[in-house]
Backbone as numpy.savetxt, mean C-alpha at the origin, in Angstrom:
# Nx Ny Nz CAx CAy CAz Cx Cy Cz
32.67 20.74 -72.03 31.71 19.75 -72.56 32.48 18.54 -73.06
31.91 17.38 -72.91 32.51 16.14 -73.39 31.71 15.63 -74.56
32.44 15.17 -75.55 31.78 14.62 -76.71 31.83 13.11 -76.62
30.89 12.45 -77.30 30.86 10.98 -77.31 32.09 10.41 -78.00
32.71 11.21 -78.77 33.88 10.74 -79.49 35.16 10.94 -78.69
35.08 11.72 -77.63 36.28 11.97 -76.82 36.63 10.71 -76.03
37.89 10.56 -75.76 38.35 9.47 -74.92 38.16 9.86 -73.45
37.51 8.99 -72.70 37.20 9.26 -71.29 37.99 8.33 -70.39
38.38 8.86 -69.25 39.08 8.04 -68.26 38.03 7.34 -67.37
37.90 6.05 -67.45 36.86 5.32 -66.65 37.16 5.27 -65.16
38.34 5.72 -64.73 38.72 5.72 -63.31 38.49 4.35 -62.67
39.10 3.39 -63.26 38.95 2.00 -62.80 39.48 1.83 -61.38
40.42 2.66 -61.00 41.01 2.55 -59.66 39.96 2.69 -58.55
38.82 3.38 -58.85 37.77 3.54 -57.85 37.01 2.25 -57.58
37.14 1.28 -58.47 36.43 0.00 -58.29 37.12 -0.90 -57.27
38.29 -0.50 -56.89 39.05 -1.32 -55.95 39.12 -0.61 -54.60
38.77 -1.35 -53.51 38.80 -0.76 -52.17 40.25 -0.55 -51.72
40.51 0.66 -51.27 41.83 0.97 -50.75 41.66 1.57 -49.35
42.38 1.07 -48.41 42.30 1.57 -47.04 42.91 2.95 -46.95
42.19 3.83 -46.29 42.66 5.20 -46.10 43.31 5.29 -44.72
44.59 5.45 -44.67 45.26 5.52 -43.36 44.85 6.75 -42.55
44.28 7.74 -43.19 43.87 8.97 -42.49 42.34 9.11 -42.54
41.66 7.98 -42.40 40.20 7.95 -42.57 39.49 8.86 -41.54
39.82 8.72 -40.26 39.14 9.49 -39.21 39.39 10.98 -39.38
40.63 11.30 -39.72 40.96 12.70 -39.92 40.20 13.29 -41.10
40.15 12.54 -42.20 39.42 13.01 -43.38 37.92 13.12 -43.11
37.40 12.17 -42.29 35.97 12.24 -41.95 35.66 13.49 -41.14
36.54 13.84 -40.21 36.33 15.04 -39.43 36.39 16.29 -40.31
37.34 16.29 -41.23 37.46 17.43 -42.14 36.21 17.55 -43.01
35.69 16.40 -43.43 34.46 16.41 -44.24 33.28 16.96 -43.45
33.15 16.52 -42.19 32.05 17.00 -41.35 32.15 18.49 -41.10
33.39 18.97 -40.85 33.59 20.40 -40.63 33.21 21.20 -41.87
33.62 20.69 -43.04 33.32 21.37 -44.29 31.80 21.40 -44.54
31.15 20.29 -44.26 29.70 20.21 -44.47 28.96 21.18 -43.56
29.40 21.25 -42.28 28.73 22.14 -41.34 28.96 23.60 -41.70
30.18 23.91 -42.21 30.48 25.30 -42.58 29.65 25.75 -43.78
29.31 24.80 -44.67 28.53 25.14 -45.87 27.03 25.15 -45.56
26.57 24.11 -44.85 25.13 23.95 -44.61 24.65 24.65 -43.35
25.59 24.95 -42.44 25.19 25.60 -41.19 24.33 24.72 -40.31
24.65 23.46 -40.18 23.86 22.50 -39.41 23.92 22.77 -37.91
25.01 23.39 -37.44 25.12 23.67 -36.02 23.98 24.57 -35.54
23.75 25.62 -36.34 22.69 26.55 -35.97 21.33 25.88 -36.02
21.12 25.01 -37.05 19.86 24.31 -37.17 19.64 23.37 -36.00
20.70 22.64 -35.60 20.59 21.70 -34.48 20.24 22.44 -33.19
20.93 23.59 -32.98 20.67 24.36 -31.77 19.23 24.86 -31.75
18.76 25.33 -32.91 17.39 25.83 -32.97 16.39 24.70 -32.76
16.71 23.50 -33.29 15.83 22.34 -33.09 15.74 21.96 -31.63
16.91 21.98 -30.95 16.92 21.63 -29.53 16.12 22.64 -28.71
16.25 23.93 -29.06 15.48 24.94 -28.35 13.98 24.74 -28.56
13.63 24.39 -29.81 12.21 24.15 -30.11 11.68 22.98 -29.30
12.50 21.91 -29.17 12.09 20.74 -28.41 11.90 21.08 -26.93
12.83 21.92 -26.40 12.72 22.32 -25.00 11.44 23.12 -24.77
11.12 24.00 -25.75 9.92 24.80 -25.61 8.66 23.96 -25.72
8.75 22.85 -26.46 7.59 21.98 -26.66 7.30 21.11 -25.46
8.24 20.98 -24.50 8.02 20.17 -23.30 7.09 20.91 -22.36
5.85 20.45 -22.29 4.83 21.11 -21.47 4.52 20.24 -20.28
4.53 20.82 -19.12 4.23 20.08 -17.89 2.72 19.97 -17.73
2.26 18.72 -17.55 0.83 18.47 -17.40 0.41 18.69 -15.95
-0.35 19.75 -15.71 -0.80 20.03 -14.36 -2.23 19.61 -14.11
-2.85 18.92 -15.05 -4.25 18.51 -14.92 -4.39 17.08 -14.45
-3.27 16.40 -14.14 -3.27 15.01 -13.68 -3.98 14.09 -14.68
-3.78 14.39 -15.95 -4.40 13.58 -17.00 -3.90 12.14 -16.94
-2.60 11.98 -16.68 -2.04 10.63 -16.62 -2.66 9.82 -15.49
-2.89 10.48 -14.35 -3.50 9.79 -13.21 -4.93 9.39 -13.52
-5.66 10.29 -14.16 -7.05 9.99 -14.54 -7.09 8.83 -15.52
-6.19 8.84 -16.48 -6.13 7.76 -17.47 -5.79 6.43 -16.80
-4.87 6.48 -15.83 -4.48 5.25 -15.13 -5.67 4.70 -14.34
-6.37 5.56 -13.63 -7.53 5.12 -12.86 -8.62 4.54 -13.76
-8.80 5.17 -14.92 -9.79 4.68 -15.88 -9.40 3.30 -16.39
-8.11 3.13 -16.69 -7.63 1.84 -17.19 -7.82 0.74 -16.14
-7.48 1.05 -14.89 -7.64 0.07 -13.81 -9.11 -0.28 -13.62
-9.97 0.74 -13.65 -11.41 0.52 -13.48 -11.97 -0.40 -14.57
-11.65 -0.09 -15.82 -12.16 -0.89 -16.93 -11.59 -2.31 -16.90
-10.35 -2.43 -16.45 -9.72 -3.75 -16.37 -10.42 -4.63 -15.35
-10.71 -4.07 -14.19 -11.37 -4.83 -13.12 -12.80 -5.19 -13.53
-13.52 -4.21 -14.07 -14.92 -4.43 -14.41 -15.11 -5.38 -15.59
-14.13 -5.46 -16.46 -14.27 -6.32 -17.64 -13.75 -7.74 -17.40
-13.26 -8.01 -16.18 -12.69 -9.33 -15.88 -13.77 -10.25 -15.30
-13.64 -11.53 -15.62 -14.61 -12.52 -15.15 -14.44 -12.78 -13.67
-13.19 -12.94 -13.22 -12.91 -13.20 -11.82 -11.61 -12.52 -11.42
-11.20 -12.72 -10.17 -10.02 -12.03 -9.65 -8.74 -12.49 -10.34
-8.71 -13.75 -10.80 -7.50 -14.25 -11.48 -7.28 -13.52 -12.79
-8.34 -13.40 -13.57 -8.23 -12.68 -14.84 -7.90 -11.21 -14.60
-8.53 -10.62 -13.59 -8.26 -9.22 -13.27 -6.79 -9.03 -12.88
-6.27 -9.96 -12.07 -4.88 -9.86 -11.66 -3.92 -9.95 -12.84
-4.19 -10.87 -13.74 -3.32 -11.03 -14.91 -3.35 -9.79 -15.80
-4.53 -9.21 -15.97 -4.64 -8.01 -16.80 -3.96 -6.80 -16.13
-4.15 -6.68 -14.82 -3.56 -5.55 -14.09 -2.04 -5.61 -14.10
-1.50 -6.82 -14.11 -0.04 -6.96 -14.13 0.56 -6.44 -15.44
-0.24 -6.41 -16.49 0.24 -5.94 -17.79 0.28 -4.41 -17.87
-0.37 -3.76 -16.91 -0.32 -2.30 -16.89 1.03 -1.86 -16.33
1.75 -1.07 -17.08 3.07 -0.62 -16.65 2.92 0.56 -15.68
3.16 0.27 -14.41 3.05 1.30 -13.38 4.40 1.95 -13.13
4.40 3.25 -13.01 5.62 3.97 -12.65 5.82 3.87 -11.14
7.05 4.00 -10.66 7.29 3.97 -9.21 6.41 4.98 -8.48
5.70 4.52 -7.48 4.80 5.38 -6.73 3.35 5.26 -7.13
3.09 4.64 -8.31 1.72 4.48 -8.77 1.06 3.22 -8.22
1.82 2.40 -7.49 1.23 1.20 -6.89 0.13 1.55 -5.90
0.29 2.70 -5.24 -0.71 3.14 -4.26 -2.05 3.39 -4.93
-2.03 3.87 -6.16 -3.27 4.11 -6.91 -4.02 2.81 -7.09
-3.31 1.77 -7.47 -3.93 0.46 -7.67 -4.51 -0.08 -6.36
-3.75 0.01 -5.28 -4.20 -0.51 -3.98 -5.45 0.23 -3.50
-5.43 1.54 -3.59 -6.56 2.33 -3.10 -7.81 2.08 -3.94
-7.63 1.82 -5.24 -8.78 1.58 -6.11 -9.39 0.21 -5.85
-8.56 -0.80 -5.60 -9.09 -2.13 -5.26 -9.92 -2.04 -3.99
-9.39 -1.34 -2.98 -10.12 -1.19 -1.72 -11.38 -0.36 -1.91
-11.30 0.67 -2.74 -12.45 1.54 -2.96 -13.59 0.79 -3.64
-13.26 -0.01 -4.66 -14.30 -0.77 -5.36 -14.89 -1.84 -4.45
-14.07 -2.40 -3.60 -14.54 -3.40 -2.63 -15.54 -2.77 -1.67
-15.25 -1.56 -1.22 -16.11 -0.91 -0.22 -17.46 -0.52 -0.80
-17.56 -0.35 -2.13 -18.80 0.09 -2.75 -19.74 -1.07 -3.09
-19.33 -2.30 -2.82 -20.20 -3.44 -3.11 -21.34 -3.51 -2.10
-22.47 -4.02 -2.53 -23.62 -4.14 -1.61 -23.32 -5.14 -0.50
-22.64 -6.23 -0.87 -22.15 -7.18 0.12 -20.68 -7.45 -0.20
-19.93 -7.91 0.79 -18.49 -8.11 0.59 -18.23 -9.15 -0.48
-17.41 -8.78 -1.45 -17.01 -9.69 -2.53 -15.59 -10.18 -2.25
-15.46 -11.46 -1.96 -14.17 -12.01 -1.55 -13.13 -11.94 -2.67
-13.58 -11.78 -3.91 -12.63 -11.68 -5.02 -11.71 -10.48 -4.86
-12.22 -9.39 -4.28 -11.36 -8.22 -4.06 -10.30 -8.53 -3.01
-10.69 -9.29 -1.99 -9.72 -9.70 -0.98 -8.63 -10.58 -1.59
-9.03 -11.49 -2.45 -8.06 -12.38 -3.10 -7.17 -11.60 -4.06
-7.75 -10.59 -4.70 -6.95 -9.76 -5.60 -5.89 -8.99 -4.83
-6.30 -8.38 -3.71 -5.34 -7.68 -2.86 -4.30 -8.62 -2.28
-4.73 -9.81 -1.89 -3.82 -10.82 -1.36 -2.73 -11.19 -2.37
-3.15 -11.37 -3.62 -2.19 -11.73 -4.67 -1.12 -10.69 -4.87
-1.49 -9.42 -4.88 -0.52 -8.35 -5.08 0.41 -8.23 -3.86
-0.13 -8.43 -2.65 0.70 -8.37 -1.44 1.74 -9.48 -1.44
1.33 -10.68 -1.87 2.25 -11.81 -1.89 3.31 -11.66 -2.98
2.97 -10.91 -4.02 3.87 -10.77 -5.16 4.98 -9.76 -4.91
4.63 -8.65 -4.23 5.60 -7.57 -4.06 5.36 -6.87 -2.73
6.42 -6.64 -1.99 6.31 -6.00 -0.67 5.82 -4.57 -0.78
6.02 -3.94 -1.93 5.57 -2.56 -2.12 4.05 -2.48 -1.96
3.34 -3.45 -2.52 1.88 -3.46 -2.39 1.48 -3.74 -0.95
2.23 -4.55 -0.26 1.97 -4.84 1.15 2.05 -3.56 1.97
3.10 -2.80 1.76 3.29 -1.55 2.49 2.18 -0.55 2.17
1.76 -0.52 0.90 0.71 0.42 0.51 -0.64 0.05 1.12
-0.93 -1.24 1.23 -2.18 -1.67 1.84 -2.18 -1.38 3.35
-1.03 -1.49 3.99 -0.93 -1.10 5.40 -1.23 0.39 5.54
-0.70 1.18 4.63 -0.97 2.62 4.63 -2.45 2.89 4.39
-3.07 2.08 3.52 -4.51 2.22 3.27 -5.30 1.93 4.54
-4.86 0.93 5.31 -5.55 0.60 6.56 -5.48 1.77 7.54
-4.31 2.34 7.68 -4.13 3.47 8.60 -5.05 4.62 8.20
-5.10 4.89 6.91 -5.93 6.00 6.41 -7.41 5.72 6.64
-7.84 4.48 6.31 -9.25 4.13 6.46 -9.69 4.16 7.92
-8.83 3.64 8.81 -9.21 3.60 10.23 -9.28 5.00 10.83
-8.44 5.90 10.35 -8.44 7.26 10.87 -9.71 8.02 10.48
-10.36 7.61 9.38 -11.57 8.29 8.93 -12.77 7.34 8.93
-12.73 6.32 9.81 -13.76 5.29 9.81 -15.12 5.85 10.18
-15.15 6.94 10.95 -16.43 7.53 11.36 -17.14 8.23 10.22
-16.45 8.40 9.09 -17.07 9.03 7.92 -17.70 7.99 6.97
-17.41 6.72 7.19 -17.89 5.68 6.28 -19.31 5.25 6.60
-20.05 4.93 5.55 -21.37 4.35 5.74 -21.23 2.94 6.29
-22.32 2.42 6.84 -22.26 1.11 7.49 -21.81 0.01 6.54
-22.34 0.00 5.32 -21.98 -1.05 4.35 -20.50 -0.97 4.00
-20.01 0.25 3.73 -18.60 0.43 3.40 -17.72 0.02 4.58
-18.16 0.37 5.77 -17.40 0.04 6.97 -17.22 -1.47 7.11
-18.29 -2.22 6.91 -18.22 -3.68 6.99 -17.33 -4.26 5.90
-17.46 -3.74 4.68 -16.67 -4.27 3.56 -15.17 -4.03 3.75
-14.83 -2.83 4.24 -13.42 -2.51 4.48 -12.85 -3.42 5.57
-13.62 -3.63 6.65 -13.17 -4.49 7.74 -12.96 -5.93 7.26
-13.88 -6.43 6.44 -13.77 -7.81 5.94 -12.63 -7.94 4.94
-12.37 -6.88 4.19 -11.25 -6.89 3.24 -9.92 -7.07 3.98
-9.71 -6.27 5.02 -8.45 -6.36 5.75 -8.39 -7.61 6.62
-9.54 -8.11 7.07 -9.55 -9.38 7.80 -9.07 -10.51 6.90
-9.45 -10.46 5.63 -8.99 -11.47 4.67 -7.48 -11.40 4.48
-6.94 -10.18 4.34 -5.50 -10.03 4.14 -4.72 -10.48 5.37
-5.27 -10.24 6.56 -4.60 -10.67 7.78 -4.68 -12.18 7.96
-5.84 -12.73 7.69 -6.04 -14.18 7.87 -5.16 -14.99 6.93
-4.86 -14.45 5.76 -4.01 -15.15 4.78 -2.54 -14.76 4.91
-2.23 -13.96 5.94 -0.86 -13.48 6.17 -0.32 -12.66 5.00
-1.23 -12.04 4.26 -0.80 -11.14 3.20 -0.27 -9.83 3.77
-0.74 -9.49 4.99 -0.26 -8.30 5.69 0.29 -8.71 7.05
1.34 -8.03 7.51 1.89 -8.32 8.84 0.95 -7.83 9.93
0.60 -8.71 10.86 -0.36 -8.38 11.90 0.10 -7.22 12.76
1.39 -7.22 13.13 1.87 -6.19 14.06 1.83 -4.80 13.44
1.99 -4.69 12.12 1.93 -3.39 11.48 0.51 -2.86 11.39
-0.45 -3.77 11.29 -1.84 -3.36 11.13 -2.52 -3.12 12.47
-2.49 -4.13 13.35 -3.25 -4.06 14.60 -2.67 -3.06 15.60
-1.42 -2.69 15.43 -0.81 -1.70 16.33 -1.47 -0.33 16.19
-2.21 -0.13 15.09 -2.87 1.16 14.87 -4.23 1.26 15.57
-4.68 0.16 16.19 -5.96 0.15 16.89 -5.73 0.26 18.39
-6.36 1.23 19.01 -6.31 1.36 20.47 -7.73 1.18 20.99
-7.94 0.07 21.68 -9.28 -0.30 22.13 -9.52 0.16 23.56
-9.95 1.40 23.70 -10.38 1.94 24.99 -11.66 2.73 24.74
-12.34 3.06 25.81 -13.59 3.80 25.67 -13.35 5.19 25.09
-12.26 5.81 25.49 -11.96 7.17 25.04 -11.45 7.20 23.60
-10.75 6.15 23.18 -10.10 6.15 21.87 -10.94 5.53 20.76
-12.15 5.12 21.07 -13.01 4.52 20.04 -14.34 5.25 19.97
-14.96 5.13 18.80 -16.31 5.66 18.58 -17.22 4.49 18.25
-18.49 4.77 18.06 -19.41 3.69 17.70 -19.01 3.06 16.36
-18.54 3.90 15.42 -18.12 3.38 14.11 -16.87 2.51 14.22
-15.88 2.98 14.97 -14.64 2.20 15.09 -14.87 0.91 15.85
-15.83 0.89 16.79 -16.14 -0.35 17.50 -16.80 -1.36 16.58
-17.68 -0.87 15.72 -18.29 -1.77 14.73 -17.22 -2.33 13.80
-16.28 -1.46 13.40 -15.20 -1.89 12.52 -14.35 -2.97 13.20
-13.95 -2.75 14.45 -13.13 -3.71 15.19 -13.89 -5.02 15.40
-15.16 -4.90 15.72 -16.01 -6.09 15.89 -16.04 -6.92 14.63
-16.30 -6.29 13.48 -16.36 -7.00 12.21 -15.01 -7.61 11.86
-13.95 -6.86 12.09 -12.60 -7.33 11.78 -12.26 -8.61 12.54
-12.50 -8.61 13.84 -12.12 -9.77 14.66 -13.09 -10.93 14.49
-14.35 -10.66 14.25 -15.28 -11.76 13.99 -14.94 -12.46 12.68
-14.52 -11.70 11.68 -14.09 -12.29 10.41 -12.81 -13.09 10.59
-11.88 -12.58 11.39 -10.65 -13.32 11.66 -10.97 -14.64 12.36
-11.91 -14.60 13.30 -12.31 -15.81 14.01 -12.96 -16.81 13.06
-13.73 -16.30 12.11 -14.38 -17.18 11.13 -13.36 -17.82 10.20
-12.34 -17.06 9.82 -11.30 -17.59 8.93 -10.40 -18.61 9.65
-9.96 -18.24 10.85 -8.93 -19.02 11.55 -9.49 -19.95 12.62
-10.64 -19.62 13.18 -11.12 -20.34 14.35 -10.63 -19.63 15.61
-11.39 -19.74 16.68 -11.06 -19.00 17.91 -9.74 -19.45 18.50
-9.42 -20.75 18.37 -8.18 -21.26 18.97 -6.95 -20.70 18.25
-6.95 -20.78 16.92 -5.80 -20.26 16.16 -5.68 -18.76 16.31
-6.82 -18.08 16.35 -6.79 -16.63 16.54 -6.16 -16.27 17.87
-6.54 -17.00 18.91 -5.98 -16.76 20.24 -4.48 -17.03 20.27
-4.05 -18.07 19.55 -2.62 -18.39 19.48 -1.84 -17.26 18.80
-2.41 -16.71 17.74 -1.72 -15.63 17.03 -1.62 -14.38 17.91
-2.71 -14.08 18.62 -2.72 -12.89 19.46 -1.90 -13.06 20.74
-1.60 -14.33 21.08 -0.80 -14.61 22.28 0.68 -14.80 21.97
1.06 -14.59 20.73 2.45 -14.73 20.32 3.32 -13.77 21.15
4.24 -14.30 21.94 5.04 -13.43 22.83 5.91 -12.43 22.08
6.25 -12.73 20.83 7.11 -11.83 20.07 6.37 -10.60 19.56
5.03 -10.61 19.63 4.26 -9.48 19.09 3.38 -8.81 20.13
3.64 -9.07 21.40 2.80 -8.51 22.45 2.87 -6.99 22.51
4.02 -6.43 22.17 4.15 -4.97 22.17 3.21 -4.32 21.16
2.98 -5.03 20.05 2.11 -4.50 19.00 0.64 -4.67 19.35
0.32 -5.65 20.21 -1.07 -5.94 20.55 -1.52 -5.29 21.86
-0.60 -4.63 22.56 -0.96 -4.08 23.87 -1.96 -2.93 23.75
-2.08 -2.34 22.56 -3.07 -1.28 22.39 -4.49 -1.85 22.28
-4.58 -3.13 21.88 -5.89 -3.79 21.81 -6.23 -4.45 23.13
-5.21 -4.96 23.80 -5.38 -5.57 25.12 -4.60 -4.74 26.15
-5.10 -3.56 26.47 -4.33 -2.63 27.31 -4.20 -3.10 28.76
-3.02 -2.85 29.32 -2.75 -3.19 30.71 -2.27 -1.97 31.50
-2.44 -0.81 30.89 -1.97 0.42 31.54 -2.90 0.91 32.63
-4.18 0.49 32.52 -5.18 0.98 33.45 -6.27 -0.08 33.61
-6.68 -0.43 34.86 -7.72 -1.45 35.05 -9.01 -1.14 34.30
-9.33 0.14 34.19 -10.54 0.54 33.47 -10.44 0.14 32.00
-9.29 0.42 31.37 -9.09 0.06 29.96 -9.05 -1.45 29.78
-8.46 -2.14 30.75 -8.39 -3.60 30.69 -9.79 -4.20 30.72
-10.63 -3.72 31.62 -12.01 -4.22 31.73 -12.80 -3.90 30.46
-12.57 -2.73 29.91 -13.29 -2.34 28.69 -12.98 -3.32 27.55
-11.71 -3.65 27.38 -11.30 -4.58 26.33 -11.92 -5.96 26.55
-11.89 -6.45 27.81 -12.46 -7.75 28.13 -13.96 -7.76 27.85
-14.66 -6.72 28.30 -16.10 -6.64 28.11 -16.48 -6.52 26.63
-15.65 -5.80 25.88 -15.92 -5.62 24.44 -15.87 -6.96 23.71
-14.78 -7.71 23.89 -14.65 -8.98 23.18 -15.65 -10.02 23.69
-15.99 -9.95 24.95 -17.00 -10.87 25.49 -18.36 -10.58 24.87
-18.66 -9.30 24.70 -19.95 -8.89 24.14 -20.11 -9.31 22.68
-19.02 -9.41 21.94 -19.12 -9.79 20.53 -18.87 -11.29 20.32
-18.82 -12.03 21.43 -18.69 -13.48 21.34 -17.28 -13.99 21.20
-16.30 -13.16 21.52 -14.89 -13.57 21.39 -14.16 -13.44 22.72
-14.86 -13.75 23.80 -14.24 -13.66 25.11 -13.06 -14.59 25.29
-12.97 -15.64 24.46 -11.88 -16.59 24.57 -10.51 -16.00 24.30
-10.45 -14.91 23.54 -9.13 -14.33 23.22 -8.65 -13.39 24.31
-9.44 -13.26 25.39 -9.05 -12.36 26.49 -8.59 -13.13 27.73
-8.26 -14.41 27.56 -7.87 -15.23 28.72 -6.66 -14.63 29.43
-5.64 -14.26 28.66 -4.44 -13.69 29.27 -4.74 -12.36 29.96
-5.63 -11.58 29.36 -5.99 -10.29 29.93 -6.79 -10.48 31.22
-7.65 -11.48 31.24 -8.43 -11.78 32.46 -7.50 -12.22 33.60
-6.52 -13.03 33.22 -5.56 -13.51 34.22 -4.77 -12.34 34.80
-4.39 -11.44 33.92 -3.63 -10.26 34.36 -4.47 -9.39 35.30
-5.74 -9.17 34.94 -6.62 -8.35 35.76 -6.88 -9.00 37.12
-7.01 -10.32 37.12 -7.23 -11.05 38.38 -6.04 -10.89 39.32
-4.84 -10.99 38.77 -3.63 -10.81 39.59 -3.54 -9.39 40.14
-3.95 -8.44 39.34 -3.92 -7.05 39.79 -4.92 -6.81 40.91
-6.05 -7.49 40.82 -7.08 -7.32 41.86 -6.63 -7.93 43.19
-5.83 -9.00 43.13 -5.31 -9.61 44.36 -4.34 -8.66 45.05
-3.64 -7.87 44.28 -2.67 -6.94 44.84 -3.35 -5.65 45.33
-4.53 -5.38 44.82 -5.19 -4.11 45.10 -5.57 -3.92 46.57
-6.12 -4.95 47.29 -6.51 -4.75 48.69 -5.38 -4.24 49.56
-4.18 -4.82 49.38 -3.03 -4.39 50.17 -2.73 -2.91 49.91
-2.86 -2.56 48.66 -2.61 -1.16 48.29 -3.67 -0.25 48.91
-4.94 -0.75 48.84 -6.04 0.05 49.38 -5.92 0.23 50.89
-5.53 -0.85 51.62 -5.38 -0.76 53.07 -4.29 0.21 53.45
-3.20 0.19 52.70 -2.11 1.13 52.97 -2.57 2.56 52.76
-3.30 2.74 51.64 -3.77 4.10 51.34 -4.76 4.59 52.38
-5.65 3.65 52.87 -6.62 4.03 53.89 -5.91 4.40 55.18
-4.88 3.60 55.56 -4.13 3.89 56.79 -3.46 5.25 56.69
-2.90 5.53 55.52 -2.25 6.82 55.32 -3.25 7.96 55.45
-4.44 7.72 54.88 -5.50 8.77 54.92 -5.92 9.03 56.36
-6.07 7.94 57.21 -6.47 8.09 58.61 -5.44 8.88 59.40
-4.16 8.59 59.12 -3.10 9.31 59.83 -3.16 10.80 59.52
-3.42 11.11 58.22 -3.50 12.52 57.82 -4.67 13.20 58.52
-5.80 12.48 58.59 -6.97 13.07 59.25 -6.71 13.30 60.74
-5.98 12.32 61.41 -5.68 12.44 62.84 -4.82 13.68 63.09
-3.84 13.86 62.19 -2.95 15.03 62.33 -3.74 16.31 62.16
């Protein structure tokens, strides 16, 4: 015990900073001593185990549902496509979630009673901003066209007009999109023909028949367009010509008509040879 009357050492030397040449070593010794007394190693290990056990994998796709809800409310609460675009950009998407946004824009567009061009402009903006959205919309086109016979007439028209807008504004590469369409009698249904009709009529309205014909006649992309303007079989060639003529776009088949005409000039010689061969076989 200390009395008030006792002389005390004030330890003035502690008021002055002195560099410890063995500071790191002393700190390690202090930490070791503290852990040996308090047993913090065991506590840390138990805490880490508890944290590992607390990590639960969400198998209910709650995050996806929440994301879709956020996108839906953002689009519906926006005055126009510009405001919607600005709000959607603020949503932090994880890699791979861009497809969710693209599919939802297209889905909401297809459910409109009449085509709303704001959805086309919204999709156009995202395609121009990032190639990832461009690739995802191309994938959306492939998916929609493969199941086009399941769509109602209104949805079918809206989807066709949506992609016609993206093509007309060069938001999507033509060769990647149109290469997925094969225009023959066997490869199309009544639904897919309506879709193709709407798509090309909208393109003609956006660009004009002359510019549309120039784009489709681009020599660098003929390989991608040969499925729409087939030259593998005269029957398929005629079908394509008759189809576009019937929908009022016969002007874009000039090259195909020229090709068919040249083939017909060559056909008589072929037919005469075949007939002569047939006669010889019969004589034998």
